[in-house]
Short mmCIF file of C-alpha atoms in Angstrom, two decimals:
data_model
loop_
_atom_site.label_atom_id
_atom_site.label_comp_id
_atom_site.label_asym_id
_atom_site.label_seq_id
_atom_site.Cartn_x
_atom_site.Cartn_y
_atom_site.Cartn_z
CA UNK I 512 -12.94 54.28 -33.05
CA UNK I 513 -15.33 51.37 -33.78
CA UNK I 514 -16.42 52.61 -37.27
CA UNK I 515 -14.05 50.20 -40.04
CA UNK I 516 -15.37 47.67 -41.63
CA UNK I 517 -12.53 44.76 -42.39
CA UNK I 518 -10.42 47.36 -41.52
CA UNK I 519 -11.13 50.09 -44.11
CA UNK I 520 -10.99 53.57 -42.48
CA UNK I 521 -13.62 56.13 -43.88
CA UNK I 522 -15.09 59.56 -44.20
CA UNK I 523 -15.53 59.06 -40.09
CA UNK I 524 -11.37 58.70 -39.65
CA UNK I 525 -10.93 62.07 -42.53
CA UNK I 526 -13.64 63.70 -40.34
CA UNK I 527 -11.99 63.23 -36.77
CA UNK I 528 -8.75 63.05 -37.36
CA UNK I 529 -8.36 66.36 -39.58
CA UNK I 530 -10.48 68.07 -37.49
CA UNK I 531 -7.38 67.92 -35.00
CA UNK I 532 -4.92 68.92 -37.40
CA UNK I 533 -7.34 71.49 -38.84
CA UNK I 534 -7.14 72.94 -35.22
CA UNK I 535 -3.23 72.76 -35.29
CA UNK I 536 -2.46 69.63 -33.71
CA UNK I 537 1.03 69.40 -35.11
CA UNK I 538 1.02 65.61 -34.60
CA UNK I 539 -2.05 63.80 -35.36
CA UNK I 540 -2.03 59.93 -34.40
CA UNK I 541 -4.04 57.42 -35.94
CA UNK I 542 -5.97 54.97 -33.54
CA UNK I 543 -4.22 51.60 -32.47
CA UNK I 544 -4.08 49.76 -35.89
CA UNK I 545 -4.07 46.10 -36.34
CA UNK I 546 -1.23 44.63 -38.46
CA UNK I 547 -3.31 41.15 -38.82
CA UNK I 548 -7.06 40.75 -38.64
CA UNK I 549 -7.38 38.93 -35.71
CA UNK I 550 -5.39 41.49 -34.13
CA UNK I 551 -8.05 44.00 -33.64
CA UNK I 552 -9.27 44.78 -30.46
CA UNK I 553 -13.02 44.97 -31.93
CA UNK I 554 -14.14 43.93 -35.23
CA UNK I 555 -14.28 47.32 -36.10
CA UNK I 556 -11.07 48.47 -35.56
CA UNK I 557 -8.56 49.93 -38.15
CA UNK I 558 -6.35 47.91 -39.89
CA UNK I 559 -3.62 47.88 -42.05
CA UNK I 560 -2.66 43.78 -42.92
CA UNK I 561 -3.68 44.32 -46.91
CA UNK I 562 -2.41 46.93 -49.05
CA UNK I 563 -5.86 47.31 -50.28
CA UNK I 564 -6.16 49.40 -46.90
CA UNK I 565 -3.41 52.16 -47.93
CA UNK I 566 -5.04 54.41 -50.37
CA UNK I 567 -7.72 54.80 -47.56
CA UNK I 568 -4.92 55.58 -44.98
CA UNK I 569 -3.24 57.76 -47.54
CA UNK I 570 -6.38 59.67 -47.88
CA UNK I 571 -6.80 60.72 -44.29
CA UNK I 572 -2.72 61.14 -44.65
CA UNK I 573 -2.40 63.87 -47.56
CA UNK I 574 -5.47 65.79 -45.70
CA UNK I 575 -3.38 66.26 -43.08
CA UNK I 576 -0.48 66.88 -44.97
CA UNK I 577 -2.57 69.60 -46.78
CA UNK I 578 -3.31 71.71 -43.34
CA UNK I 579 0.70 71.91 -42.61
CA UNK I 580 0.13 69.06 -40.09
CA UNK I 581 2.29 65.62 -39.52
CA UNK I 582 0.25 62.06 -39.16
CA UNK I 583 1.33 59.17 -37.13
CA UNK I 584 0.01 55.82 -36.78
CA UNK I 585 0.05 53.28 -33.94
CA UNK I 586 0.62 50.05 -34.89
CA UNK I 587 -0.89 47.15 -32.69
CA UNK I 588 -1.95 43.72 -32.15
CA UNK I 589 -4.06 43.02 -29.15
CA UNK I 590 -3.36 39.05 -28.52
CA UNK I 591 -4.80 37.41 -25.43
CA UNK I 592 -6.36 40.79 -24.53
CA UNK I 593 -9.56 40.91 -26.20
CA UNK I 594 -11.23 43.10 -23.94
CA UNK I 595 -14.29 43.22 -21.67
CA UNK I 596 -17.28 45.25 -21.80
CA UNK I 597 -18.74 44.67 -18.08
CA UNK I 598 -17.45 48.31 -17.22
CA UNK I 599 -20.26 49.54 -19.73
CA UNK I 600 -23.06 47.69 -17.40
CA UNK I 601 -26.29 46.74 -19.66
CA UNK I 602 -26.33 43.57 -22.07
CA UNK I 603 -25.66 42.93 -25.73
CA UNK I 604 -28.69 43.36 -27.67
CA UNK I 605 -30.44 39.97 -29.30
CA UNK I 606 -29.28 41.69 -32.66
CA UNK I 607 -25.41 42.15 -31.16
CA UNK I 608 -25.05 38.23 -30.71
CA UNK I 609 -26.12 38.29 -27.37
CA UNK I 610 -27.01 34.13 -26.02
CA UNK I 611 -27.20 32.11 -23.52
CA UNK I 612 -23.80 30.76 -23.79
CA UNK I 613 -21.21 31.04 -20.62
CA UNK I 614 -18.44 30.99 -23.19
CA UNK I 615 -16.52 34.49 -24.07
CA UNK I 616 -15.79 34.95 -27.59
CA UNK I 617 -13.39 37.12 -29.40
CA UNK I 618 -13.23 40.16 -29.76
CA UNK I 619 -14.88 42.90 -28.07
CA UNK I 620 -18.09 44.38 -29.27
CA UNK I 621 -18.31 48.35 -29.26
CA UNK I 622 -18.84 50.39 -26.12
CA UNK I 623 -21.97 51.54 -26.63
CA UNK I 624 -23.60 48.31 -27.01
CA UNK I 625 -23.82 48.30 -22.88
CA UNK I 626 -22.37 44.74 -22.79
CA UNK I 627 -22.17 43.10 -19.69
CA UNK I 628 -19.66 39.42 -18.95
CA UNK I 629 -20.63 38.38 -22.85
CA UNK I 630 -19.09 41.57 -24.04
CA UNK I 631 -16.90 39.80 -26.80
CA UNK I 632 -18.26 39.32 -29.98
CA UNK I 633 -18.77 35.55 -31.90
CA UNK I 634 -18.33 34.28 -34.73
CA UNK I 635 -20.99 35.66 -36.39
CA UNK I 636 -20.56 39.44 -35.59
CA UNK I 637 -17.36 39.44 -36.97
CA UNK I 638 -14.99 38.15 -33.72
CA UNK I 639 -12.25 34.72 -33.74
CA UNK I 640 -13.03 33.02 -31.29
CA UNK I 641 -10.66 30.31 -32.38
CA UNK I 642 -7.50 32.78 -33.40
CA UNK I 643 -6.88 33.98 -29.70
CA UNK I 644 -3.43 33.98 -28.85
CA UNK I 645 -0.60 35.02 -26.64
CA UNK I 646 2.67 34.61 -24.85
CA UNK I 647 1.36 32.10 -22.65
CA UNK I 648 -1.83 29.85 -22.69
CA UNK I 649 -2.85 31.79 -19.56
CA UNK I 650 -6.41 34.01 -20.63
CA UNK I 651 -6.69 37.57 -19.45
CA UNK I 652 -8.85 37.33 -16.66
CA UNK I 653 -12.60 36.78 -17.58
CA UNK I 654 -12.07 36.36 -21.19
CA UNK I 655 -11.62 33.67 -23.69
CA UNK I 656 -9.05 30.98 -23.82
CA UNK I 657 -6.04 31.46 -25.49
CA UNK I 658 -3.32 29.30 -27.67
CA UNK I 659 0.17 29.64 -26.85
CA UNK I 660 2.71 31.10 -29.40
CA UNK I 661 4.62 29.07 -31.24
CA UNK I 662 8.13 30.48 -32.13
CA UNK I 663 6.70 29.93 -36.16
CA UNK I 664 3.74 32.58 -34.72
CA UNK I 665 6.24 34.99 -33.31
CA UNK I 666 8.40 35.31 -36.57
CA UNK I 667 4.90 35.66 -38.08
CA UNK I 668 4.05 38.48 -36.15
CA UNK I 669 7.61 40.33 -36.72
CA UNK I 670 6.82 40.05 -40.38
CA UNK I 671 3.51 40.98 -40.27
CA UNK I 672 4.66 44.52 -38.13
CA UNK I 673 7.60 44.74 -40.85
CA UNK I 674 4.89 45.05 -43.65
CA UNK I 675 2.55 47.16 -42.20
CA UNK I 676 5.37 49.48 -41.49
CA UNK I 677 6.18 49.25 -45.30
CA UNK I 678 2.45 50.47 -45.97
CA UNK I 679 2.28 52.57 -43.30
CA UNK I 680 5.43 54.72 -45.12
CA UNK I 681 3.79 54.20 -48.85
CA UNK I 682 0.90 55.98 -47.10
CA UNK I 683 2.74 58.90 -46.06
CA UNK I 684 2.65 58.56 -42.41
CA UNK I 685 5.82 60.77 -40.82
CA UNK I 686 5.54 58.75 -38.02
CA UNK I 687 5.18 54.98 -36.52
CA UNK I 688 4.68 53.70 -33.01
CA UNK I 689 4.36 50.02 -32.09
CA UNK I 690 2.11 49.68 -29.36
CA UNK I 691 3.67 47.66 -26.23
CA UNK I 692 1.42 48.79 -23.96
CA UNK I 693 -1.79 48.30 -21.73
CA UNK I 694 -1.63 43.82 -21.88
CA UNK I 695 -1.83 43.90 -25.36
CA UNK I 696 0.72 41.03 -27.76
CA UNK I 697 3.57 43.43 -26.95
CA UNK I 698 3.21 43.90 -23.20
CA UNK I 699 2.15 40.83 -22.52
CA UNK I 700 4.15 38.55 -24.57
CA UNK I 701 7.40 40.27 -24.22
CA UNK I 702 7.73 42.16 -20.84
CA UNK I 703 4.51 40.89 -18.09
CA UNK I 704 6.28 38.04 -15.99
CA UNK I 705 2.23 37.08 -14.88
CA UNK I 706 1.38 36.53 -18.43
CA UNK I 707 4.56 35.12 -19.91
CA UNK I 708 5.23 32.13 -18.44
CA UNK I 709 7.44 30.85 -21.31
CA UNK I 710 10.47 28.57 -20.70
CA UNK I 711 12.12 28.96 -24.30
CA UNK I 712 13.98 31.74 -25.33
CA UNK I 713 11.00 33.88 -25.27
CA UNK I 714 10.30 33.71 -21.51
CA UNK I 715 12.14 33.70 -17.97
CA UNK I 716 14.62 36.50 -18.02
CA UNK I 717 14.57 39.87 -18.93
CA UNK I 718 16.74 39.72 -22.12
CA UNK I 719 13.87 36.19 -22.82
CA UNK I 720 10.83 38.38 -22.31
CA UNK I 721 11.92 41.51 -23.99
CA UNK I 722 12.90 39.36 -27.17
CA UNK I 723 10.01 39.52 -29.23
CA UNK I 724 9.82 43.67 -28.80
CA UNK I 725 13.35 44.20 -29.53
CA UNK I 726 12.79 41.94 -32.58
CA UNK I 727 9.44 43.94 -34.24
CA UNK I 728 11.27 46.88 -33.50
CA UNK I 729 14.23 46.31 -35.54
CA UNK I 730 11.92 44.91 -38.14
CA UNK I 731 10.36 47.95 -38.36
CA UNK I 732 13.33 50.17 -38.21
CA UNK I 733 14.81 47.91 -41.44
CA UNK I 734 11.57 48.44 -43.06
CA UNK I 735 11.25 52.19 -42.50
CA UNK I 736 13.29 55.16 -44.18
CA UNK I 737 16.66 55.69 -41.65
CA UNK I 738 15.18 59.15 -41.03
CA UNK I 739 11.19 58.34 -40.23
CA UNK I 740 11.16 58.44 -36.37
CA UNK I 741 9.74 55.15 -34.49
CA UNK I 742 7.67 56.09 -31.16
CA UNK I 743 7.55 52.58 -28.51
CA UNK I 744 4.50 52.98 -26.43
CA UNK I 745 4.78 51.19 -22.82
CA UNK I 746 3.28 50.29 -19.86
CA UNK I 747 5.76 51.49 -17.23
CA UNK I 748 4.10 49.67 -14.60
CA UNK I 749 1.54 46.81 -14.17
CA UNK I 750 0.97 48.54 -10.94
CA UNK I 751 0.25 45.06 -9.28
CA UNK I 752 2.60 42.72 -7.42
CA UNK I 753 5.16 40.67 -9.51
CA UNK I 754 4.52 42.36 -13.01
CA UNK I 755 6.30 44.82 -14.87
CA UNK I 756 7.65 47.77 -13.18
CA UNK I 757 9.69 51.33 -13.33
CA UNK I 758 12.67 49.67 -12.97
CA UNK I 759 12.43 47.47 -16.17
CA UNK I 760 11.14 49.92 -18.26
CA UNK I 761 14.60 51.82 -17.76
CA UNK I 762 16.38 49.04 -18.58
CA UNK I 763 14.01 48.85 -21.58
CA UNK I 764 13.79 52.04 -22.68
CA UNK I 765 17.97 52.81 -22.81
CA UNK I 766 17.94 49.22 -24.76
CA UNK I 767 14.99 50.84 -27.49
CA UNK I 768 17.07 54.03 -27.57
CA UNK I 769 20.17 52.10 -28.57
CA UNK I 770 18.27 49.99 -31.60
CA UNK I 771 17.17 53.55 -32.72
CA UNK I 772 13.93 54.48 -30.69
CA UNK I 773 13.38 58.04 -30.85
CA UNK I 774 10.16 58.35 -28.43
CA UNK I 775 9.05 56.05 -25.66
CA UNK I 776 5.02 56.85 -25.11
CA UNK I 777 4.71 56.01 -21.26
CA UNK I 778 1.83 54.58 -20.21
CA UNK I 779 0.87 52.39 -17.87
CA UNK I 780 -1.33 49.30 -16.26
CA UNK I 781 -4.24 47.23 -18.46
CA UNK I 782 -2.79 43.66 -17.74
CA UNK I 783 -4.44 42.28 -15.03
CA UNK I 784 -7.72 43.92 -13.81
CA UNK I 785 -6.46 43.47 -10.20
CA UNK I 786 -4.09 46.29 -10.97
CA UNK I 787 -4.05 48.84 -7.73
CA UNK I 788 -2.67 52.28 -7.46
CA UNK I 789 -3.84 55.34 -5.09
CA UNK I 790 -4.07 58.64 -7.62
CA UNK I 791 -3.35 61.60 -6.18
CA UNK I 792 -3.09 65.75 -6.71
CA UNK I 793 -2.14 66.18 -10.35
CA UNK I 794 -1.76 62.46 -11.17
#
């Protein structure tokens, strides 16, 4: 919710969050949490990459422990997809790092900074602009450039999900979910034919694309009590032409079940912004 700094949650997190549980939520899920820093979707996003960051987790954790409720956390790495504030309409501020540059940085400043096309945030407020990466070296649309994996990144990134699902269970959570959804690392670099344009065994074919998902998750499932349930959030459809659809995330979803998935969150969309889809009565 835009309000960590390096990560840290706060008296903001044990304030919103166990006011739900407080109410009787009877699951209570922690905001999409970066496993590495320059995973974050904004600079101040939650993260858990240090276990310096658990005893602040575990404190939001045992207060919703104490009001009979259950915690979950979402754990997340947002890759190529660094976001874009344009939908917000004004500019940055002077004092947000707005300039005269044409150049996006990385990663997104907070919503109510009214950002317009230089909504991502440099160098000096906190964003990478040189540690953007993803499945392909293709840039969401409209943002920042971005490095292609290297297979050394990938087993990187199963690692770093493997640990933060260690600290995630010394902190108590009852639940984790990776997130694989809305063109963030796990959507795009496994699943999104568009964005993964990959010719080694991490691209091309189903079984290619949905490699690097099937490997986090049994990461995480070796680094997690047998009985802790592990949530998969998805985007079941890219709802544009020649991304991911309903069809594959069937096919993915019995293959997640199999490994030991007990939850598949569907979602959908938040690859491409030319994403089209009529809603309708009760959508």
């Amino acid at each position: 919710m835009y309000s960590c700094d390096d990560g840290f949650l706060n008296d903001y997190h044990l304030v919103h969050l166990g006011a739900f549980a407080l109410r009787g939520a009877a699951l209570t899920m922690v905001e999409a949490t970066a496993v590495a820093p320059e995973g974050r979707i904004s600079p101040s996003d939650s993260g858990l990459w240090k276990s310096e960051h658990v005893p602040l987790h575990k404190r939001v954790v045992d207060f919703i422990h104490s009001v009979d409720g259950k915690a979950g956390i979402q754990l997340a790495h947002a890759g190529r997809k660094v976001g874009d504030g344009r939908r917000f309409g004004d500019r940055i501020p002077a004092e947000c790092g707005n300039t005269d540059s044409d150049r996006l940085q990385a990663s997104t400043y907070p919503p109510w900074h009214k950002a317009d096309a230089r909504s991502t945030a440099a160098e000096s407020d906190g964003g990478w602009p040189t540690a953007v990466y993803g499945p392909s070296d293709q840039p969401y649309p409209g943002l920042n450039e971005v490095r292609e994996m290297t297979v050394d990144d990938i087993r990187v990134l199963v690692h770093r999900f493997a640990q933060s699902a260690r600290w995630a269970d010394e902190a108590g959570y009852h639940v984790v979910e990776i997130h694989a959804a809305h063109g963030y690392l796990l959507h795009s670099e496994c699943r999104a034919p568009i964005s993964n344009t990959r010719t080694d065994e991490y691209g091309g074919s189903f079984e290619n694309r949905a490699r690097v998902l099937v490997e986090v998750f049994r990461a995480v499932r070796l680094n997690l009590p047998a009985e802790k349930p592990i949530f998969v959030r998805i985007s079941c459809t890219d709802w544009i032409d020649g991304g991911w659809d309903l069809e594959q995330s069937v096919r993915l979803a019995a293959e997640l079940k199999g490994l030991g998935a007990d939850l598949i969150d569907c979602s959908s969309a938040g690859l491409d912004p030319a994403q089209k889809f009529d809603p309708f009565s009760g959508f």
